[in-house]
Coordinates of C-alpha atoms in Angstrom, one line a residue:
X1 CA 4.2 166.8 52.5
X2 CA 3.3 170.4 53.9
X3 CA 5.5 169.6 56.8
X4 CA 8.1 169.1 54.5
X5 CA 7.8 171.7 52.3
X6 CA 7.6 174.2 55.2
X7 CA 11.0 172.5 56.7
X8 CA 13.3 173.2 53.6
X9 CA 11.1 176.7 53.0
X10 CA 12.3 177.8 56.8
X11 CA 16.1 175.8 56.7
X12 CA 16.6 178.1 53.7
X13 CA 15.4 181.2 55.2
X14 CA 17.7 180.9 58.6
X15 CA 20.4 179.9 56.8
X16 CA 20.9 182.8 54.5
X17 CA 19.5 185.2 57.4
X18 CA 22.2 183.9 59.7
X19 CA 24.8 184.2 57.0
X20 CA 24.2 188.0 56.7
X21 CA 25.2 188.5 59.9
X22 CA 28.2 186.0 59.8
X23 CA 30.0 186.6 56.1
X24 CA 31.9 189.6 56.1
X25 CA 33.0 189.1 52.7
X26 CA 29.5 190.9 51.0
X27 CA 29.1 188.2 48.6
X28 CA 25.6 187.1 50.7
X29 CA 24.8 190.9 51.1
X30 CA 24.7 191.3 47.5
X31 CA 22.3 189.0 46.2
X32 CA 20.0 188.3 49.7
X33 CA 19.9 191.2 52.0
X34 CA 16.3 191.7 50.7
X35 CA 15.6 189.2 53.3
X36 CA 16.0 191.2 56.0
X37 CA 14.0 194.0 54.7
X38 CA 11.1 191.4 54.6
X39 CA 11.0 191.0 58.3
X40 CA 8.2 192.5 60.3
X41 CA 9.7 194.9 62.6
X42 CA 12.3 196.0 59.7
X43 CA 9.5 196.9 57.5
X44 CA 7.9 199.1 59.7
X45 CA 10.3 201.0 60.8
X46 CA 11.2 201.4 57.0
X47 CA 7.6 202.4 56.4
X48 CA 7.8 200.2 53.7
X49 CA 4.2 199.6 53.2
X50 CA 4.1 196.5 49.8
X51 CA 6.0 194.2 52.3
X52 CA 4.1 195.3 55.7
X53 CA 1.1 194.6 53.3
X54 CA 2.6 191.7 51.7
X55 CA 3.0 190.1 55.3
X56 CA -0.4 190.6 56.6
X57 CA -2.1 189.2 53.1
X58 CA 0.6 186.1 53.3
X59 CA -1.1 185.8 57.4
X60 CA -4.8 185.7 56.1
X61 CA -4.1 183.8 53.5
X62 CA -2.4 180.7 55.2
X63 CA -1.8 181.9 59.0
X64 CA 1.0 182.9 60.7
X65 CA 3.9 181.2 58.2
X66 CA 5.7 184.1 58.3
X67 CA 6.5 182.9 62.3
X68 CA 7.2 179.2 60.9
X69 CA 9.4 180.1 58.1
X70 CA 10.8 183.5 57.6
X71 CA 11.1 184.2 60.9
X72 CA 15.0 183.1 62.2
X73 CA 14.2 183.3 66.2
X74 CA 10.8 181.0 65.2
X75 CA 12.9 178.6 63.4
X76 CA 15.7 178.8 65.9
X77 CA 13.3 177.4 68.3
X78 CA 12.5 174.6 66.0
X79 CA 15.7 174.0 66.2
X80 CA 16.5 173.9 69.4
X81 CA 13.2 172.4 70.6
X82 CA 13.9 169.4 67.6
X83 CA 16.9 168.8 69.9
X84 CA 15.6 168.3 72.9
X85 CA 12.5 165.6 71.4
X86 CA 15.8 163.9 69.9
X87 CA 18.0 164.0 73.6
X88 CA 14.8 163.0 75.5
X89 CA 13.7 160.6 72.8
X90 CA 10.1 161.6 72.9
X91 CA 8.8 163.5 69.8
X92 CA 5.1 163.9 71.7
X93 CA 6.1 166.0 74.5
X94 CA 3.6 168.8 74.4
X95 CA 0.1 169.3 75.5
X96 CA -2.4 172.1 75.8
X97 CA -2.2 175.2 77.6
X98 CA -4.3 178.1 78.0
X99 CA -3.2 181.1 75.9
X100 CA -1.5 183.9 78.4
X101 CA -3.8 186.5 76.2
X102 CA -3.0 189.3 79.0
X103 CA 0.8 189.0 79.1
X104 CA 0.9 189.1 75.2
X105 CA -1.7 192.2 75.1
X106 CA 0.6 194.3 77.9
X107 CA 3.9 193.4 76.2
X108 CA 2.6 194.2 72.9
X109 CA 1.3 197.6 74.2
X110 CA 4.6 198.3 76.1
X111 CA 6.4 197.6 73.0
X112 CA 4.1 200.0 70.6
X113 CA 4.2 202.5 73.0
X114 CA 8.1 202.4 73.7
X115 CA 8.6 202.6 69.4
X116 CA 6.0 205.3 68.8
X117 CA 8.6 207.6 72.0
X118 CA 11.0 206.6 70.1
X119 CA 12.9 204.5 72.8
X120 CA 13.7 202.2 70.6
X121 CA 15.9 200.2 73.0
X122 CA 13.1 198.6 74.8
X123 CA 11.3 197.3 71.6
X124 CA 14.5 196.0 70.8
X125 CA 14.9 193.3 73.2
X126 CA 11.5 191.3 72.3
X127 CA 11.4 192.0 68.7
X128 CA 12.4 188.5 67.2
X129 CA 14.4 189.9 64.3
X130 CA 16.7 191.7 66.4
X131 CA 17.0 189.8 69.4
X132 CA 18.0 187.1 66.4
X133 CA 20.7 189.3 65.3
X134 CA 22.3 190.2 68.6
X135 CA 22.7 186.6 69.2
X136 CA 23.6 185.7 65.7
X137 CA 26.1 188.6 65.7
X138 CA 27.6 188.2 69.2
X139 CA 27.5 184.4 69.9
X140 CA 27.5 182.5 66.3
X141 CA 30.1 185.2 64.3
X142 CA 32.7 184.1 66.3
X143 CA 32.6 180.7 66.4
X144 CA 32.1 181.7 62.2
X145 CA 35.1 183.9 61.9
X146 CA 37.7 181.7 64.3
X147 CA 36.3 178.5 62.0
X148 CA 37.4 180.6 59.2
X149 CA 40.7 181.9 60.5
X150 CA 41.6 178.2 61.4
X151 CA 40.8 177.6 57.5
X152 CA 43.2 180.2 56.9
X153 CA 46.1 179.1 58.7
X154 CA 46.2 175.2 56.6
X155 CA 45.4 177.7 53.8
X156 CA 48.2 179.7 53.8
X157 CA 50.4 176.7 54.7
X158 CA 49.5 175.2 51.3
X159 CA 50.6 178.3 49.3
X160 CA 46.4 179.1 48.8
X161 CA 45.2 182.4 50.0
X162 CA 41.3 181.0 49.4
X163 CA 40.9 182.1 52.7
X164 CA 42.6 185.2 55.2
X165 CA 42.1 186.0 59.0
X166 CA 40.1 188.4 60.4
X167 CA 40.0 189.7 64.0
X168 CA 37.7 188.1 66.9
X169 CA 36.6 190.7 69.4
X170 CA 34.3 191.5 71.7
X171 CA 32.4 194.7 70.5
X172 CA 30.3 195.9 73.1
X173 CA 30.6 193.9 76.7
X174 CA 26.9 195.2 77.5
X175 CA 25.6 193.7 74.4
X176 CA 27.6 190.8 74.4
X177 CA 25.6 190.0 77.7
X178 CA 22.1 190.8 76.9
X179 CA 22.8 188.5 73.8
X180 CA 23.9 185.5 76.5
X181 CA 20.7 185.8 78.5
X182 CA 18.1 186.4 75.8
X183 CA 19.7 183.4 74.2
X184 CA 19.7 181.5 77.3
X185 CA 16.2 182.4 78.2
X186 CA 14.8 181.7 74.6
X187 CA 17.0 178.1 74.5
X188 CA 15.3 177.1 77.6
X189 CA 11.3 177.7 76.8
X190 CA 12.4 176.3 73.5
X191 CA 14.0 173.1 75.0
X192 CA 11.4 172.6 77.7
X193 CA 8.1 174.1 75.3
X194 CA 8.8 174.5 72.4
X195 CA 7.1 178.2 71.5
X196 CA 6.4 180.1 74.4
X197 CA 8.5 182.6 73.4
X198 CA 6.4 183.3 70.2
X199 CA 3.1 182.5 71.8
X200 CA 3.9 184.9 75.4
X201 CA 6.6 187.8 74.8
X202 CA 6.6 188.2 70.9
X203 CA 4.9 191.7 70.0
X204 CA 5.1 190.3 66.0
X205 CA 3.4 186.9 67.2
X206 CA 0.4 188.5 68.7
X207 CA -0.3 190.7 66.0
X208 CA -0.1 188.5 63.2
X209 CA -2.3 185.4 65.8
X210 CA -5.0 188.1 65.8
X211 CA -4.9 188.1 61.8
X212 CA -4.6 184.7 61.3
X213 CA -7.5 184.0 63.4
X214 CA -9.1 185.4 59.8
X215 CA -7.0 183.1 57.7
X216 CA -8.7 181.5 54.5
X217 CA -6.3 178.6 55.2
X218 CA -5.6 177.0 58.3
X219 CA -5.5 173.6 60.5
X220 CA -8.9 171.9 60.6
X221 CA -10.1 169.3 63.1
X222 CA -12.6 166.7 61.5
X223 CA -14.7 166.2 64.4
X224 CA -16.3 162.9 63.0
X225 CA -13.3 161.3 61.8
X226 CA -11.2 162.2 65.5
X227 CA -11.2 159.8 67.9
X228 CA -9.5 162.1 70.3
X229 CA -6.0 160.1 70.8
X230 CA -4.2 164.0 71.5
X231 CA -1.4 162.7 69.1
X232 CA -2.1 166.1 67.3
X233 CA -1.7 167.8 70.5
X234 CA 1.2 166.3 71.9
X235 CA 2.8 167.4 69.0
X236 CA 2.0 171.1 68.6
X237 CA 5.1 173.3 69.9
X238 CA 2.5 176.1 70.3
X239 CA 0.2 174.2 73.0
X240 CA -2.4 175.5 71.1
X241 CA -4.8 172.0 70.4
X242 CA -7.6 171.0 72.7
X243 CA -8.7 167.7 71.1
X244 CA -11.1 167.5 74.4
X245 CA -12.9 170.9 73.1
X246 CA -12.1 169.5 69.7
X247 CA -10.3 173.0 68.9
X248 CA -7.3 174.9 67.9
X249 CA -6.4 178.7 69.2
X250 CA -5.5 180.0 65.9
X251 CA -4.0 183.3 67.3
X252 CA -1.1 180.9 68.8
X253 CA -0.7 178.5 65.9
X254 CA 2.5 178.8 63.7
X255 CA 1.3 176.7 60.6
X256 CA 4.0 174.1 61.5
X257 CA 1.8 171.5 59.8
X258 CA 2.8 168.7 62.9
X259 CA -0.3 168.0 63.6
X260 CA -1.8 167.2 60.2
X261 CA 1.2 164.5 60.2
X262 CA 1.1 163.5 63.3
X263 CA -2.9 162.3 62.7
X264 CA -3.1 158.9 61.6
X265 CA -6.6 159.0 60.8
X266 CA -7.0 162.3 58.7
X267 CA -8.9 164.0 61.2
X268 CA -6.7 167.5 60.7
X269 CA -6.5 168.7 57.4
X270 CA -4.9 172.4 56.0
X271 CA -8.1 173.6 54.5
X272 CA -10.8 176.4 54.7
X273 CA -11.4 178.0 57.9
X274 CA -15.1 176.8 59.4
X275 CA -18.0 178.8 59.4
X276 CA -19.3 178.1 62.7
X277 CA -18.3 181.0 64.4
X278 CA -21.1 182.9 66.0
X279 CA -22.4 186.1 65.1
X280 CA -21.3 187.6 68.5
X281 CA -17.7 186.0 68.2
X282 CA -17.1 187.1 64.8
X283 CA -18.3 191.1 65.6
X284 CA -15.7 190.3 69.0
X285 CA -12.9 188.8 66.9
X286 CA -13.3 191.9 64.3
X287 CA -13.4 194.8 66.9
X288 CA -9.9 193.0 68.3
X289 CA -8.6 192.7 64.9
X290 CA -9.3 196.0 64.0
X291 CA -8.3 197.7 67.5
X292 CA -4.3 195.7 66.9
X293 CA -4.2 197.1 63.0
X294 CA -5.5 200.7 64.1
X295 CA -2.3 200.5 66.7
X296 CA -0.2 199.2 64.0
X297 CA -1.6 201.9 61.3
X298 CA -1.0 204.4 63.9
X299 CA 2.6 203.8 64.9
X300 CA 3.3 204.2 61.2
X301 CA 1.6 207.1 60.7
X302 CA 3.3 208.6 63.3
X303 CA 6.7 207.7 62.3
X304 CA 5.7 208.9 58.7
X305 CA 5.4 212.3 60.1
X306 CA 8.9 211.7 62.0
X307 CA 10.3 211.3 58.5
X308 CA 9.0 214.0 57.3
X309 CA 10.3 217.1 59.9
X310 CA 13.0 216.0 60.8
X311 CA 58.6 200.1 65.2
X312 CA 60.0 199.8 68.4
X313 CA 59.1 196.9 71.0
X314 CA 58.1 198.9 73.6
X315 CA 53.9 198.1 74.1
X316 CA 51.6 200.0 72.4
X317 CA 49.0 201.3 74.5
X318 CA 45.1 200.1 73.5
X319 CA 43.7 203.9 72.7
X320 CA 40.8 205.0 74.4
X321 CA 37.6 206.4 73.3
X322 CA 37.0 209.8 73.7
X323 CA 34.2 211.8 75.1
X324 CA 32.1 212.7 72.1
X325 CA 29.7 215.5 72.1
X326 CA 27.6 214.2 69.7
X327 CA 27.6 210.1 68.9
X328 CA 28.7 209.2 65.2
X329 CA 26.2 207.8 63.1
X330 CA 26.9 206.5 59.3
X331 CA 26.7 208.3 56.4
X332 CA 23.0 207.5 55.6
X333 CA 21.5 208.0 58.8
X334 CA 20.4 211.8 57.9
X335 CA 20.6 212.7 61.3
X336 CA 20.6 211.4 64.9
X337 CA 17.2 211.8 65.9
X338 CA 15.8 209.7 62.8
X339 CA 18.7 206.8 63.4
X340 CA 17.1 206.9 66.8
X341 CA 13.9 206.4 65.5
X342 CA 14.4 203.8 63.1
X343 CA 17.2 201.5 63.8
X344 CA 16.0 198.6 65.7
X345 CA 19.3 197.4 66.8
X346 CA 19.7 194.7 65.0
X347 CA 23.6 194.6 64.6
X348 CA 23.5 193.7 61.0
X349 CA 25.7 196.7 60.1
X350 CA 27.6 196.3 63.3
X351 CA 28.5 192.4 61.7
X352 CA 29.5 193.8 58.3
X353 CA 31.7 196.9 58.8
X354 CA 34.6 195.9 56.9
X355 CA 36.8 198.8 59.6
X356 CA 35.2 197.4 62.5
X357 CA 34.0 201.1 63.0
X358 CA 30.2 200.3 64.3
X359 CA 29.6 199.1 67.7
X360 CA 26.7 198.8 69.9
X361 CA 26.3 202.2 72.1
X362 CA 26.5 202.3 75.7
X363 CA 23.9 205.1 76.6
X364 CA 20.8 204.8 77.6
X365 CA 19.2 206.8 75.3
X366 CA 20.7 204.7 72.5
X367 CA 20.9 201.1 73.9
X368 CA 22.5 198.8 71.7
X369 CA 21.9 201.1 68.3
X370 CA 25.0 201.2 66.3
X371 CA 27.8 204.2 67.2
X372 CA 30.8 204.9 64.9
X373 CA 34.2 204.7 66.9
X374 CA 38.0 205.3 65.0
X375 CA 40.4 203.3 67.6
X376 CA 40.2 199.9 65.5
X377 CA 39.5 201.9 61.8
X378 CA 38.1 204.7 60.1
X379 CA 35.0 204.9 58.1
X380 CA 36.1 204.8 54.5
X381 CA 34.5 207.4 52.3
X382 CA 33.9 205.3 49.5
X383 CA 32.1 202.4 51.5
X384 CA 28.6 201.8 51.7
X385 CA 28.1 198.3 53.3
X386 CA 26.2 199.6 56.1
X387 CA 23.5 201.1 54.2
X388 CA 23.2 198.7 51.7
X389 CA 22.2 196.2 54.5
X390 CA 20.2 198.0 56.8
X391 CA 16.4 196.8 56.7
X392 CA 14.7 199.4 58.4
X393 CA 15.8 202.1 56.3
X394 CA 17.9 203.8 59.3
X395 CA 20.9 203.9 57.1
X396 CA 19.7 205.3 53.6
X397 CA 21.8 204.1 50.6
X398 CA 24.2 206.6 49.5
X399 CA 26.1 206.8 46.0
X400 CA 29.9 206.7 46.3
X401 CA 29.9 210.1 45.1
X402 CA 27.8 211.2 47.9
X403 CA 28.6 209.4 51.0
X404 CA 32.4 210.9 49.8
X405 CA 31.0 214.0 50.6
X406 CA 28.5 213.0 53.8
X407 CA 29.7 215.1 57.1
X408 CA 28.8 213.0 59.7
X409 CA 31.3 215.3 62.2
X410 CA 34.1 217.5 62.3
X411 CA 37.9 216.6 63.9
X412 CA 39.1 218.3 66.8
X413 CA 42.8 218.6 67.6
X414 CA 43.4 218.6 71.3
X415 CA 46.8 220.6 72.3
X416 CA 47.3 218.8 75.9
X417 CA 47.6 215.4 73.8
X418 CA 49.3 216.1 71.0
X419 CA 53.3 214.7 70.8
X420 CA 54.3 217.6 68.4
X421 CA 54.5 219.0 71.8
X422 CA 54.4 216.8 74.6
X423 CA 57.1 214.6 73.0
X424 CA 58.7 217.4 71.0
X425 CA 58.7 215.7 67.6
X426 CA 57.4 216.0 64.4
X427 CA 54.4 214.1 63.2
X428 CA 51.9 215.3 60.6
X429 CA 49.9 212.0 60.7
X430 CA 46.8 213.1 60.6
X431 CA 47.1 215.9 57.4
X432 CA 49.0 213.0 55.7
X433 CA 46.1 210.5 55.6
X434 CA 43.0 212.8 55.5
X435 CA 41.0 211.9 52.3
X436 CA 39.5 215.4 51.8
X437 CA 42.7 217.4 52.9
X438 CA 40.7 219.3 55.8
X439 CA 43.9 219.2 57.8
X440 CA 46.7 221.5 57.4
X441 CA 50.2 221.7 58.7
X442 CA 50.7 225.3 60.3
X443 CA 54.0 226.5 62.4
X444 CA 53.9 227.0 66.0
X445 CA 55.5 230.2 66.3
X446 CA 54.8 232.3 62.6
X447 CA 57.8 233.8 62.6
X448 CA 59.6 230.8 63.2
X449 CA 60.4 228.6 60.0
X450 CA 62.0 225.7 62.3
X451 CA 59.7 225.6 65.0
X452 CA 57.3 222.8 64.8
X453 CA 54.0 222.5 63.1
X454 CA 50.8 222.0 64.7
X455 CA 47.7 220.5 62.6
X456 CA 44.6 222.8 62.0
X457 CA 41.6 221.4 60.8
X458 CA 38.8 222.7 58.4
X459 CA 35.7 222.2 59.0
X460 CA 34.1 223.5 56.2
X461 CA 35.8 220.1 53.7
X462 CA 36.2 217.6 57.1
X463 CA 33.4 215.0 57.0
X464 CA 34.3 213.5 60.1
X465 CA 35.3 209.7 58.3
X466 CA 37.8 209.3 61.4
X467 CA 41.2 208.6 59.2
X468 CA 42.9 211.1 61.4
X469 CA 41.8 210.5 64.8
X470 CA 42.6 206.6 63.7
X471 CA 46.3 207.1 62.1
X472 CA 47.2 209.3 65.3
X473 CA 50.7 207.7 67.3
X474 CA 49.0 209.8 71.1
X475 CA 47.9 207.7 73.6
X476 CA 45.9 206.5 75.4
X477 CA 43.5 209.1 73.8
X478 CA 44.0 210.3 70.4
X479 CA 45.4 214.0 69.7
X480 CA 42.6 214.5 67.3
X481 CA 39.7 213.2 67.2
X482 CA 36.2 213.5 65.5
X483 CA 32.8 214.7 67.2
X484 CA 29.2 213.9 65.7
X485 CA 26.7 216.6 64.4
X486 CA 23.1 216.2 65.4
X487 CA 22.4 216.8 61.5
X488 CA 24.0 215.3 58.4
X489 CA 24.7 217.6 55.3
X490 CA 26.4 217.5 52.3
X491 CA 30.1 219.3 51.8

């Protein structure tokens, strides 16, 4: 019955997770983005303290659920490990292992270290939430969307406009890869053992194992009732059952509840922890316990204190982008450095820009944290889907009124490109189609009234939204085109 009950509690979860990523409508965004403020990393870096707190009370309470159900790279694993006990026909596959406790200490170090410097790029690629949404994003959107657009085509046939198109590209190449191999990578453990992911590389894993190794609830081996048949261990994804020892390694198991059904004579039952842990042990298991939460108290102090200071048929030539300056960042991102700080890369705004604007960045610095780019839209003033997303808090939420009014960056008008003069015709593209009228018309030669007239921008009312650099006919690079400020502030 647990089994069960944790089954549709985690099917539930990774569906509507995975659906954030894939709808591009909203309509999931508006009633369950909460669930992605509710994972681990998310909440951190949001210093959002009642769910951080929330997590580690759910953990002592009944053990590391949070890596069985809420979890989508945990349940993805199910998944994908349920498929290969169904190909190879063999649902008892498993067997004990010793815990790699030194590889899951230096990765979890490597990773608090790299988020406290704020290189948030490293953390990125074994933190389960956003390794989840790189692949969800990059490798299941597609399949989503071209589903969708097939939908669309019998639609439309019919008379029914239920459905509409929407473009399939690939967003960022370098992404796009790492998403490939940390799916590939994770697909195989998964299909050969079930959690080593979780149990080895997962920073989130380790520090929630060392807190349910304190849980008031957990798996239970009846000694006198076991009659050591390892059924329970050849069932537990997490390798974590020693039925010759007669014990579990609580720091690697997930709660999955297999073993309890997998016993045919009761010996494992969800219950009270024991209380034959020695006096030595338990002053051991504490010091551990309270070493991994000073770490984790730690890194959010320090990023509290971040917060604080900071028509013709000739073919149209694909523009190009330009050499920014300064990178782009939405609206709600107050300023570079603290995007930097925050965002965990999880591409969940990068799936639901309705202007395709967002895409992973290419530098270094920045690897894989969303960058705004006009060449396939422009950031519409009145839009806020980003920020009303984002889990970690990277992307404050804005009102209408005030993201209309957010400089992000300023436009810059580039002579050498412009075809007012390298063409010698008349244009006015960009003045047309600015929101905020920051772009004026102006002659060429003053004293002139039929000579032709160049834009001239204002930087004092541009917010840098990108309608101009988007609408402009030059290529391959755009005449005008918008450059990021390190600092956000209100016009």
């Amino acid at each position: 019955m647990l089994r069960k009950i944790r089954i549709t509690l985690a099917t539930i979860f990774f569906v509507i997770v995975s659906l954030l990523f894939l709808d591009f409508t909203g309509t999931i965004h508006k009633y369950f983005a909460w669930m992605a403020s509710i994972q681990f990393l998310p909440a951190v870096l949001a210093l959002n303290v009642a769910v951080v707190v929330g997590l580690i009370v759910l953990t002592l309470v009944f053990g590391r659920v949070y890596c069985s159900i809420i979890c989508p790279m945990g349940v993805m694993q199910d998944v994908i490990s349920w498929m290969s006990s169904k190909r190879k026909g063999k649902k008892t596959r498993f067997g004990y292992s010793k815990g790699k406790n030194i590889l899951r200490v230096i990765v979890l170090v490597v990773f608090v270290i790299a988020m406290t410097l704020g290189v948030g790029a490293i953390g990125s690629l074994v933190d389960p939430y956003s390794a989840y949404g790189r692949i969800a994003s990059n490798l299941f959107a597609p399949i989503y969307y071209w589903c969708n657009n097939i939908l669309a085509y019998f639609a439309e046939r019919a008379d029914s406009y239920a459905f509409y198109s929407v473009d399939v590209y690939v967003k960022s190449v370098t992404t796009f890869v790492v998403a490939i191999v940390t799916f590939v990578v994770i697909a195989v453990l998964a299909w050969k053992n079930g959690r080593t992911y979780c149990n080895t590389i997962c920073p989130v894993g380790t520090i929630l194992g060392a807190i349910s190794k304190y849980s008031l609830l957990k798996p239970v081996i009846d000694k006198s009732k076991c009659m050591g048949c390892k059924m329970c261990e050849r069932t537990c994804k997490s390798s974590c059952i020693n039925v010759d020892n007669k014990s579990i390694d609580y720091t690697r198991c997930v709660a999955c509840m297999n073993c309890i059904e997998s016993c045919r004579r009761g010996a494992i039952k969800y219950t009270r922890r024991p209380k034959e842990i020695t006096v030595s042990e338990n002053v051991e298991g504490r010091r551990k316990f309270l070493a991994i939460t000073g770490v984790a108290v730690t890194t959010a102090a320090l990023r509290a204190e971040e917060k604080t200071v900071d028509g013709g048929l000739a073919v149209i030539e694909d523009k190009k982008i330009p050499n920014r300056n300064v990178p782009i960042v939405p609206g709600g991102a107050v300023s570079l450095q603290y995007f930097s700080d925050h965002c965990s890369a999880c591409q969940l705004c990068v799936s639901v820009c309705p202007n395709n604007v967002l895409r992973p960045s290419q530098s270094l610095d920045r690897f894989m944290q969303p960058e705004m780019s006009y060449e396939s839209g422009f950031c519409r003033p009145e839009c806020t889907r980003c920020a009303d997303v984002c889990p970690t808090n990277a992307i404050k939420p804005l009102p209408k009124e005030e993201k209309m009014m957010r400089k992000i960056g300023t436009a810059v008008w580039v002579k050498e490109n412009c075809i007012i003069l390298s063409d010698d015709v008349k244009c006015g593209n960009c003045a047309r189609h600015c929101p905020n009228g920051a772009i004026s018309m102006e002659q060429i030669e003053p004293e002139n009234p039929k000579s032709r007239k160049f834009p001239v921008v204002n930087p004092e009312r541009c917010i840098g939204c990108g309608a101009c650099e988007y609408v402009c006919p030059a290529r391959p690079f755009s005449a005008i085109y918008v450059d990021g400020i390190e600092v956000h502030r209100t016009i």
